[in-house]
Short mmCIF file of C-alpha atoms in Angstrom, two decimals:
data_model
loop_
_atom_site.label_atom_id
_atom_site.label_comp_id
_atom_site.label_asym_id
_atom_site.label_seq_id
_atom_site.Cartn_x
_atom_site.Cartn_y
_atom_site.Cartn_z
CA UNK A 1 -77.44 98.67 46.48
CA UNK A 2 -77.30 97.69 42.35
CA UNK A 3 -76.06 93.76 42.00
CA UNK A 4 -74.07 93.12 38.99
CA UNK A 5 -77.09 92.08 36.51
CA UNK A 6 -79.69 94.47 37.52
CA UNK A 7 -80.55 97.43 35.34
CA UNK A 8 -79.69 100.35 36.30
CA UNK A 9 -82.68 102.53 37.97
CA UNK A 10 -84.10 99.14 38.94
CA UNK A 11 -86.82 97.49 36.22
CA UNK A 12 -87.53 99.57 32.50
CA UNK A 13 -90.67 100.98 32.54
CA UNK A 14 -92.81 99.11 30.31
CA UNK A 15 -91.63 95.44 31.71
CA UNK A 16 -93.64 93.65 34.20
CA UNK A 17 -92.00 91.65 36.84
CA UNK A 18 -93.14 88.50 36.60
CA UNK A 19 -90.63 86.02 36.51
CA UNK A 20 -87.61 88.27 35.77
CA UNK A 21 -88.52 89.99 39.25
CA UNK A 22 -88.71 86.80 41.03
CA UNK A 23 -85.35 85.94 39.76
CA UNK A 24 -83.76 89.14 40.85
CA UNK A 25 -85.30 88.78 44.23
CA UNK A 26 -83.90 85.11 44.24
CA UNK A 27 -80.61 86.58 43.19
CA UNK A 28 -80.41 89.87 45.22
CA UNK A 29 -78.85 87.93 48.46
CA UNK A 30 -75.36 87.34 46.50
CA UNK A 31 -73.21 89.91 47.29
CA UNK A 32 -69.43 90.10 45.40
CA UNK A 33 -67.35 91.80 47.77
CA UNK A 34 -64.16 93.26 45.82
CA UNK A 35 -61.20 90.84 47.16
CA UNK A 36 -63.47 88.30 45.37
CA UNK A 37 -63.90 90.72 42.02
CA UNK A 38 -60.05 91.18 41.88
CA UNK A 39 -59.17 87.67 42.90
CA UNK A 40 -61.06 86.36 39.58
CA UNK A 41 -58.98 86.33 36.41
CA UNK A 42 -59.99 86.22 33.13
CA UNK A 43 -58.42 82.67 31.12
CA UNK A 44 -58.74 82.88 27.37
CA UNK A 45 -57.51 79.62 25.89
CA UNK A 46 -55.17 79.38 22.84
CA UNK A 47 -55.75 78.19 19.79
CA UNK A 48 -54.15 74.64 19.99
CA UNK A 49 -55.22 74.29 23.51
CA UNK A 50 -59.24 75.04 22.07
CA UNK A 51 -58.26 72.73 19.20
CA UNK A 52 -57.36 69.67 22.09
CA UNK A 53 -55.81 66.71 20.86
CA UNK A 54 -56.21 67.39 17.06
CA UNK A 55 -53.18 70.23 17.19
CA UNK A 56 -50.89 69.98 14.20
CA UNK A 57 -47.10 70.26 14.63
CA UNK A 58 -45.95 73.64 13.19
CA UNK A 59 -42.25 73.59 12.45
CA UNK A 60 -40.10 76.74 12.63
CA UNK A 61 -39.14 78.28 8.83
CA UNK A 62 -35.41 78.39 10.24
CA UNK A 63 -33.62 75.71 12.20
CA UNK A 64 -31.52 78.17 14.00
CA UNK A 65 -34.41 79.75 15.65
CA UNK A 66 -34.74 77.78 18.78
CA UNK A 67 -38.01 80.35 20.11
CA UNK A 68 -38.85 81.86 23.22
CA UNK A 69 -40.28 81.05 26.25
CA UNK A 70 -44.44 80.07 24.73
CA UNK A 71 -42.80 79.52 21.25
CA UNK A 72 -44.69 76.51 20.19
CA UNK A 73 -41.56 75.98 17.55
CA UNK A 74 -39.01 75.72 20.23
CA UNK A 75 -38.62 72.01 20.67
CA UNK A 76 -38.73 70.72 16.80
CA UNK A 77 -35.78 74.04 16.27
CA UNK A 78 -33.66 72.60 18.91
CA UNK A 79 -33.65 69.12 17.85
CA UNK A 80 -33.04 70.22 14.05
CA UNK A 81 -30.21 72.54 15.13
CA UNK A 82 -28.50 69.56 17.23
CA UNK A 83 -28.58 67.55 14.01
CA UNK A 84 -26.61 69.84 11.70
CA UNK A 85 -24.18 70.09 14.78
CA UNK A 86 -23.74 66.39 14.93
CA UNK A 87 -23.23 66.34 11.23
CA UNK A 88 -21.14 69.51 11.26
CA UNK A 89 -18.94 67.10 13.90
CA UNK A 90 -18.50 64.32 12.50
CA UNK A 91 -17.18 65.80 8.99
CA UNK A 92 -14.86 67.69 10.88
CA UNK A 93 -13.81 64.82 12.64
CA UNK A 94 -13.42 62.96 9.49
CA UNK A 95 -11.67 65.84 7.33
CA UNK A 96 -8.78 66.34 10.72
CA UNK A 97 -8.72 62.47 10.25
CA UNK A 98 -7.63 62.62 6.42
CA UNK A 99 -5.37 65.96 7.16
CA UNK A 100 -3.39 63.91 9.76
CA UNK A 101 -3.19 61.05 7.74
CA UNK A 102 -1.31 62.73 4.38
CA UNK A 103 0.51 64.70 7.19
CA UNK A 104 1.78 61.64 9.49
CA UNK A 105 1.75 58.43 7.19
CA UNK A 106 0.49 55.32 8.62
CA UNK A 107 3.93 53.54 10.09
CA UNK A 108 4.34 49.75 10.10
CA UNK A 109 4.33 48.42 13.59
CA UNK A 110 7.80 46.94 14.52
CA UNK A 111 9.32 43.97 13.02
CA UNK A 112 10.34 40.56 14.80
CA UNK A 113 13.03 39.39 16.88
CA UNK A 114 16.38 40.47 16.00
CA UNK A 115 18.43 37.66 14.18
CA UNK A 116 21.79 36.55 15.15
CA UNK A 117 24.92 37.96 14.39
CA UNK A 118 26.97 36.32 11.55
CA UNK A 119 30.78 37.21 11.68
CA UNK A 120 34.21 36.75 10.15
CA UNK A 121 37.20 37.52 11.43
CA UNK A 122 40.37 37.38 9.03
CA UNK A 123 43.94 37.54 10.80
CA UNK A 124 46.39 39.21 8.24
CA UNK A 125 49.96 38.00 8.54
CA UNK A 126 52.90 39.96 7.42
CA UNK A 127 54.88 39.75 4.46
CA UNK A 128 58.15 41.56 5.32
CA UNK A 129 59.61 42.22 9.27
CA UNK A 130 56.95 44.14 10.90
CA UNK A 131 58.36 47.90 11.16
CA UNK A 132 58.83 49.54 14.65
CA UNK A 133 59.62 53.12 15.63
CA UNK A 134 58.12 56.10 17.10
CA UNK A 135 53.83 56.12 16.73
CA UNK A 136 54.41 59.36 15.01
CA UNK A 137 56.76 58.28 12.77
CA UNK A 138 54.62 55.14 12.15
CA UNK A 139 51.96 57.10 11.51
CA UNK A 140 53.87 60.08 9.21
CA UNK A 141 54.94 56.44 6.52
CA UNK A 142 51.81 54.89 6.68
CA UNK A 143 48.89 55.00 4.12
CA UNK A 144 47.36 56.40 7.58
CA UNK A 145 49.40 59.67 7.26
CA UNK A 146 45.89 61.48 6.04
CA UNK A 147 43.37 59.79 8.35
CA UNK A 148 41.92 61.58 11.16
CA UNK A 149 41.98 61.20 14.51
CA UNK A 150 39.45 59.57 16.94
CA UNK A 151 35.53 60.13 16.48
CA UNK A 152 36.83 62.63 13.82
CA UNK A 153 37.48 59.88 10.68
CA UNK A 154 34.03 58.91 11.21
CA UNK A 155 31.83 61.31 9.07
CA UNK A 156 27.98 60.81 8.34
CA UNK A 157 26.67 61.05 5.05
CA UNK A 158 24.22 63.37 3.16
CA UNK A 159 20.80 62.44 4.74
CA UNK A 160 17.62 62.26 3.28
CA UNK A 161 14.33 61.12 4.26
CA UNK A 162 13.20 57.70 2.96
CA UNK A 163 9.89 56.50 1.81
CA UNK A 164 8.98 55.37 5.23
CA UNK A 165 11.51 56.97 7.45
CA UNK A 166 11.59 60.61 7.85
CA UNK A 167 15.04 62.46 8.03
CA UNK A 168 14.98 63.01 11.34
CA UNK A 169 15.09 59.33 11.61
CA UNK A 170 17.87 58.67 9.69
CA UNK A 171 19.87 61.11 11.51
CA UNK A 172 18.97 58.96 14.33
CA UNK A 173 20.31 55.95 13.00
CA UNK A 174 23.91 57.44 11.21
CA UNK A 175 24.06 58.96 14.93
CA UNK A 176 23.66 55.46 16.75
CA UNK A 177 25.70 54.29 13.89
CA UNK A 178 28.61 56.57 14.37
CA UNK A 179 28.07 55.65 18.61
CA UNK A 180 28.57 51.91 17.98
CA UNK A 181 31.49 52.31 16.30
CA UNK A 182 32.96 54.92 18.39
CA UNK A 183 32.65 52.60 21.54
CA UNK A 184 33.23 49.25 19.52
CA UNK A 185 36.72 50.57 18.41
CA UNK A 186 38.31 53.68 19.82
CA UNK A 187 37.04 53.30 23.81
CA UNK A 188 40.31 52.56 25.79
CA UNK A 189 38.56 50.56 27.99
CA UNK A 190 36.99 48.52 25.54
CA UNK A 191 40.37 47.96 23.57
CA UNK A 192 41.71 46.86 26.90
CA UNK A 193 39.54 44.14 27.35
CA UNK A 194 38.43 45.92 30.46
CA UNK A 195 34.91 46.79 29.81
CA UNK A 196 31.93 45.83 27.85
CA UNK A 197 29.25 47.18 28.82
CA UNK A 198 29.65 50.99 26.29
CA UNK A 199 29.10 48.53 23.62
CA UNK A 200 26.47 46.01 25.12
CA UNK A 201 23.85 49.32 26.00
CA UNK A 202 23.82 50.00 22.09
CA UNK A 203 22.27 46.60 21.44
CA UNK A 204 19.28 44.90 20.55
CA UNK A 205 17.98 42.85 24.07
CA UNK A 206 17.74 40.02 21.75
CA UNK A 207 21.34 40.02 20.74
CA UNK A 208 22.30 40.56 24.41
CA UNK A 209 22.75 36.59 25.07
CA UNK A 210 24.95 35.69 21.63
CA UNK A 211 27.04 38.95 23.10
CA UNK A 212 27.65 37.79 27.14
CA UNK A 213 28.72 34.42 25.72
CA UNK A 214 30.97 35.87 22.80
CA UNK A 215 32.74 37.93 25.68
CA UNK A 216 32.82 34.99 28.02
CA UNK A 217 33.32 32.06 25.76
CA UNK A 218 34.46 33.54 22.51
CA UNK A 219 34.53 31.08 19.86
CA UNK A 220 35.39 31.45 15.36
CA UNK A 221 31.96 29.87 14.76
CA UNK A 222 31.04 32.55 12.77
CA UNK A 223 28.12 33.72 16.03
CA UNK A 224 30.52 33.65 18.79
CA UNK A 225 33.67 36.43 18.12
CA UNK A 226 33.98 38.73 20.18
CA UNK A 227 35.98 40.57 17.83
CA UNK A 228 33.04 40.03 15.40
CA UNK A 229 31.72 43.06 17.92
CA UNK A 230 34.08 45.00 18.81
CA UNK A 231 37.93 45.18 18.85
CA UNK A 232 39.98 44.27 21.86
CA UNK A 233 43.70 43.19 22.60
CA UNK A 234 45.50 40.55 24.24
CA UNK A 235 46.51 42.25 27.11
CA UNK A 236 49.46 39.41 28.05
CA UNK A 237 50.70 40.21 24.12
CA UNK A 238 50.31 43.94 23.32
CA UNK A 239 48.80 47.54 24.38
CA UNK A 240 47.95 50.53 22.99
CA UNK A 241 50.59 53.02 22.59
CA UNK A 242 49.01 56.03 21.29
CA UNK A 243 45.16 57.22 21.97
CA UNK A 244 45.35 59.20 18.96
CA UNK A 245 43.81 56.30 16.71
CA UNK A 246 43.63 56.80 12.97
CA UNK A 247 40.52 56.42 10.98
CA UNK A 248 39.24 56.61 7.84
CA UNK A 249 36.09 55.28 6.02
CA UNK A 250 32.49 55.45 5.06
CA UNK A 251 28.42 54.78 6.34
CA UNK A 252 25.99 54.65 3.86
CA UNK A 253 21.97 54.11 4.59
CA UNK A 254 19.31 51.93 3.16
CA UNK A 255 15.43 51.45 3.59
CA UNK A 256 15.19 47.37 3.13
CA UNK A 257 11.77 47.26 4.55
CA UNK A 258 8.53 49.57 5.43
CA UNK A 259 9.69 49.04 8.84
CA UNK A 260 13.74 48.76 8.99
CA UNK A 261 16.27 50.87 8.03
CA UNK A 262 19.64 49.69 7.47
CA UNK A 263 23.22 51.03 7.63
CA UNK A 264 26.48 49.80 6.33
CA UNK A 265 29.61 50.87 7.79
CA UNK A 266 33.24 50.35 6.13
CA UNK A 267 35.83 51.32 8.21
CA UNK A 268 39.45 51.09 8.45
CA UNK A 269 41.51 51.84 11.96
CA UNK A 270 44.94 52.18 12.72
CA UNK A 271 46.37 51.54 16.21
CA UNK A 272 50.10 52.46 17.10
CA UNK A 273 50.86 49.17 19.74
CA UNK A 274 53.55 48.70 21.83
CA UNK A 275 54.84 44.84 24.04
CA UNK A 276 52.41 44.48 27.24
CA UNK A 277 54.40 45.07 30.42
CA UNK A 278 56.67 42.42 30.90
CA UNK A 279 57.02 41.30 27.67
CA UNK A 280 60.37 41.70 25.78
CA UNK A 281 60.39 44.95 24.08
CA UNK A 282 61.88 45.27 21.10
CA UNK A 283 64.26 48.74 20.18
CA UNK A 284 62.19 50.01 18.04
CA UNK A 285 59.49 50.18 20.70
CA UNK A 286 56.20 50.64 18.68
CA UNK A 287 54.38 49.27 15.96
CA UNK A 288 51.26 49.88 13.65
CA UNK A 289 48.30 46.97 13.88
CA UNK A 290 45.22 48.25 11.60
CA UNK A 291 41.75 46.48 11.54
CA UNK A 292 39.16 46.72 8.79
CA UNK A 293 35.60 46.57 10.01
CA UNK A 294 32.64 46.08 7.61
CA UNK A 295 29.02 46.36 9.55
CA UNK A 296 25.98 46.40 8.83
CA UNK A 297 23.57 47.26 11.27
CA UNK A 298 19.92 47.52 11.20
CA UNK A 299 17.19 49.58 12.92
CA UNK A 300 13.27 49.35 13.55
CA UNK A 301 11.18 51.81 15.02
CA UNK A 302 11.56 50.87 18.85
CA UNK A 303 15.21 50.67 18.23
CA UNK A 304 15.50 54.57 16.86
CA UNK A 305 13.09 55.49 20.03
CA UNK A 306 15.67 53.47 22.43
CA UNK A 307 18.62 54.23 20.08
CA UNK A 308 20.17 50.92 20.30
CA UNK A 309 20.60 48.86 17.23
CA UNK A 310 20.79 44.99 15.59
CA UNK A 311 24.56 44.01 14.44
CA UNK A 312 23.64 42.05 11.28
CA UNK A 313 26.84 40.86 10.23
CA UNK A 314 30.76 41.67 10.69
CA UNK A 315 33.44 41.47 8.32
CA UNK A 316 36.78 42.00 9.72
CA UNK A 317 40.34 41.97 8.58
CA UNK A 318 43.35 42.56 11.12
CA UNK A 319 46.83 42.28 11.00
CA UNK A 320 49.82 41.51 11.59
CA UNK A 321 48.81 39.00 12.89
CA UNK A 322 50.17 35.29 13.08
CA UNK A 323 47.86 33.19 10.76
CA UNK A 324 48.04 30.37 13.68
CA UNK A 325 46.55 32.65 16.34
CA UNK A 326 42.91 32.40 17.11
CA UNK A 327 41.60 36.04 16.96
CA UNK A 328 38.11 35.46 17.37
CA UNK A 329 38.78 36.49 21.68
CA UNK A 330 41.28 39.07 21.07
CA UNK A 331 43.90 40.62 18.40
CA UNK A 332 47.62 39.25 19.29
CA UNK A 333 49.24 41.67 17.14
CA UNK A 334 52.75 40.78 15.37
CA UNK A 335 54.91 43.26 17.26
CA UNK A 336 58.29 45.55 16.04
CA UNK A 337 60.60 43.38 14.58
CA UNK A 338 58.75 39.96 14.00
CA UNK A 339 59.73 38.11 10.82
CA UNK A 340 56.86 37.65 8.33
CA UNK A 341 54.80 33.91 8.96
CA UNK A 342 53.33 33.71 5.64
CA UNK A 343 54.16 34.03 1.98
CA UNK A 344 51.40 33.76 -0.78
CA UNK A 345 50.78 35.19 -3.90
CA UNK A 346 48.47 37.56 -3.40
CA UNK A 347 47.96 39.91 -0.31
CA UNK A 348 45.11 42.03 1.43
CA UNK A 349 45.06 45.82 1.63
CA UNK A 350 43.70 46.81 4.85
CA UNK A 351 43.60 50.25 3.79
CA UNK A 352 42.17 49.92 0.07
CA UNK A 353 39.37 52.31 -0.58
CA UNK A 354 36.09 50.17 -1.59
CA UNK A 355 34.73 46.65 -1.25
CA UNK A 356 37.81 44.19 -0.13
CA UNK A 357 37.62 40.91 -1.66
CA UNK A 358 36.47 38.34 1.02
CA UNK A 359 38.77 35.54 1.39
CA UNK A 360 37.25 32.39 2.38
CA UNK A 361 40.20 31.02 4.12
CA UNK A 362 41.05 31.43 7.84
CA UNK A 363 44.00 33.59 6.68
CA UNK A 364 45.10 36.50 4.70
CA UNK A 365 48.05 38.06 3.66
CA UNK A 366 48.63 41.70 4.84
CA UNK A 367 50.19 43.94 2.03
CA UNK A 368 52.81 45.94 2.56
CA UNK A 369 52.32 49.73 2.24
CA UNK A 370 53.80 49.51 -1.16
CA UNK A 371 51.69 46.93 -2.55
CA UNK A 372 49.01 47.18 -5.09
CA UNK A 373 45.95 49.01 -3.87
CA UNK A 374 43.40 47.17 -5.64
CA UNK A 375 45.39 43.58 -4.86
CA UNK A 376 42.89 40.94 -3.66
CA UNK A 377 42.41 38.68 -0.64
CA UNK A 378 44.51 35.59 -0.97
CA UNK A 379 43.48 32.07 1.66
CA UNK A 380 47.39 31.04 3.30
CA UNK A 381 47.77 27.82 2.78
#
């Protein structure tokens, strides 16, 4: 049998055997069988793996190309490609950032606490024998004749946006606006002196203390009115006759700070009133009482979100009234019939279109409806 190694036909001619045929006898008792011939493999080493240690990094000619399985390229691809992403991530992070920021300007956190209110309250006497009759007759001979009804004399105005209040959020605040003065002045049970609690939800938590102790110990200091608030009768002195109150006025709005918005509210209401039960009723039966309410009211952020509101300040004129009675718990209207109480030279118009002139008495003097329009405030003496 030939071994691997051996001529074929055994030695050349020609070649002695000498050594060589001592070799191949040595050799001749190794036999291959073929499970070991196809068991052996042949392992040709690459070129970095022949080059050991001393291989130099070869980088792939595109960063996208991550290589397959043997690339030597594959790991420095990857770890280029995962840079440009992080990159590619962060500018887009940074350009949405921008976008959002010229889309949704940066808005002023809230302001402070909520100041006090700061109110006047002006009774209005009479200058001729208060008038009595029928509320629609009242109503038909009074400057009122043209006011609407209710909810429906109290228009908003043109809105738009602000520089740091969108329109959307002056809506809000005319709307809140229109609410306050809705409940404030035309809810029956409010008028009555039987609820307070419409009004109170509208306001401010920090205003909520000054407002439990104006209801409970009203007081003219100027903080303490309840009819600096809202407007209310004397039960034990008059009610309201007709629901169908007249009104007629204006709101106008006003950015006063990156982070409030303020509205002013000018208002004038006219209530047909009639004696409380058991009270001597005159034969005319009814008579006209009309109040003239100047707010302003401001809002932050959190208030528009809650839609409740901060009463700044109040500026009210009522009458008739006697200038003796103390209005700031409740109107005591001068009913059908009364004689006037005070004289002076000059009188208030309730229902004058524009900015009254304040009086800085205790008193005014209610015009009659054919007085003057434009006739100023007078102090009684």
């Amino acid at each position: 049998m030939a071994v691997p190694g051996d001529p074929p036909n055994s030695t050349p001619e020609g070649m002695g055997g000498g050594d060589d045929e001592f070799r191949s006898d040595e050799y001749r008792s190794v036999v291959f069988d073929e499970d070991f011939v196809r068991a052996a493999r042949l392992q040709e080493y690459s070129a970095q793996e022949r080059m050991g240690e001393h291989a130099r990094a070869v980088r792939s000619r595109s960063i996208w190309s991550g290589g397959g399985p043997g690339s030597r390229t594959s790991t420095p691809g990857r770890g280029a490609r995962q840079g440009l992403l992080l990159v590619l991530l962060i500018a887009t992070a940074f350009a949405a950032a921008v976008y959002m920021g010229l889309r949704n300007p940066y808005e002023p956190p809230p302001g402070g606490t909520a100041q006090p209110l700061s109110s006047t309250v002006v009774p209005l006497a009479p200058t001729t024998v208060v008038p009595g009759g029928r509320p629609v007759d009242l109503y038909a001979k009074s400057p009122a004749a043209d006011y609407r009804v209710g909810a429906a004399g109290i228009s908003l105005p043109a809105v738009r946006r602000t520089h740091h209040f969108s329109d959307t959020q002056v809506v809000t605040a005319l709307s809140i606006a229109k609410d306050y003065l809705v409940q404030s002045s035309l809810d029956p049970d409010i008028l009555a002196g039987a609820a307070t609690r419409p009004v109170r939800v509208l306001l401010d938590p920090d205003q909520l203390a000054q407002f439990d102790r104006s209801m409970t110990s009203p007081s003219g200091d100027g903080r303490h009115a309840a009819t600096g608030w809202l407007v209310r009768f004397d039960q034990a002195t008059a009610v309201v006759a007709d629901s169908r109150v007249r009104v007629s006025g204006t709101l106008a709005f006003e950015e006063v700070a990156p982070d409030a918005l303020e509205v002013t509210t000018d208002h004038t209401f006219v209530y047909a009133v009639r004696p409380a039960t058991g009270a001597p009723a005159p034969a005319d039966g009814a008579s006209l009482f009309t109040v003239r309410r100047e707010l302003r009211l401001r809002f932050d952020r959190d208030d528009l979100g809650a839609r409740r509101l901060e009463l700044v300040s109040a500026y009210v004129m009522a009458g008739p009234q006697d200038c003796s009675a103390d209005p700031a718990g409740a109107f005591r209207p001068l009913l059908a019939g009364a004689a006037p109480t005070t004289v002076g030279p000059a009188a208030s118009d309730p229902y004058a279109s524009g900015q009254p002139r304040r009086t800085a008495g205790l008193c005014g003097v209610l015009a009659s409806p054919a007085a003057p329009q434009t006739a100023p405030v007078s102090p009684a003496p």
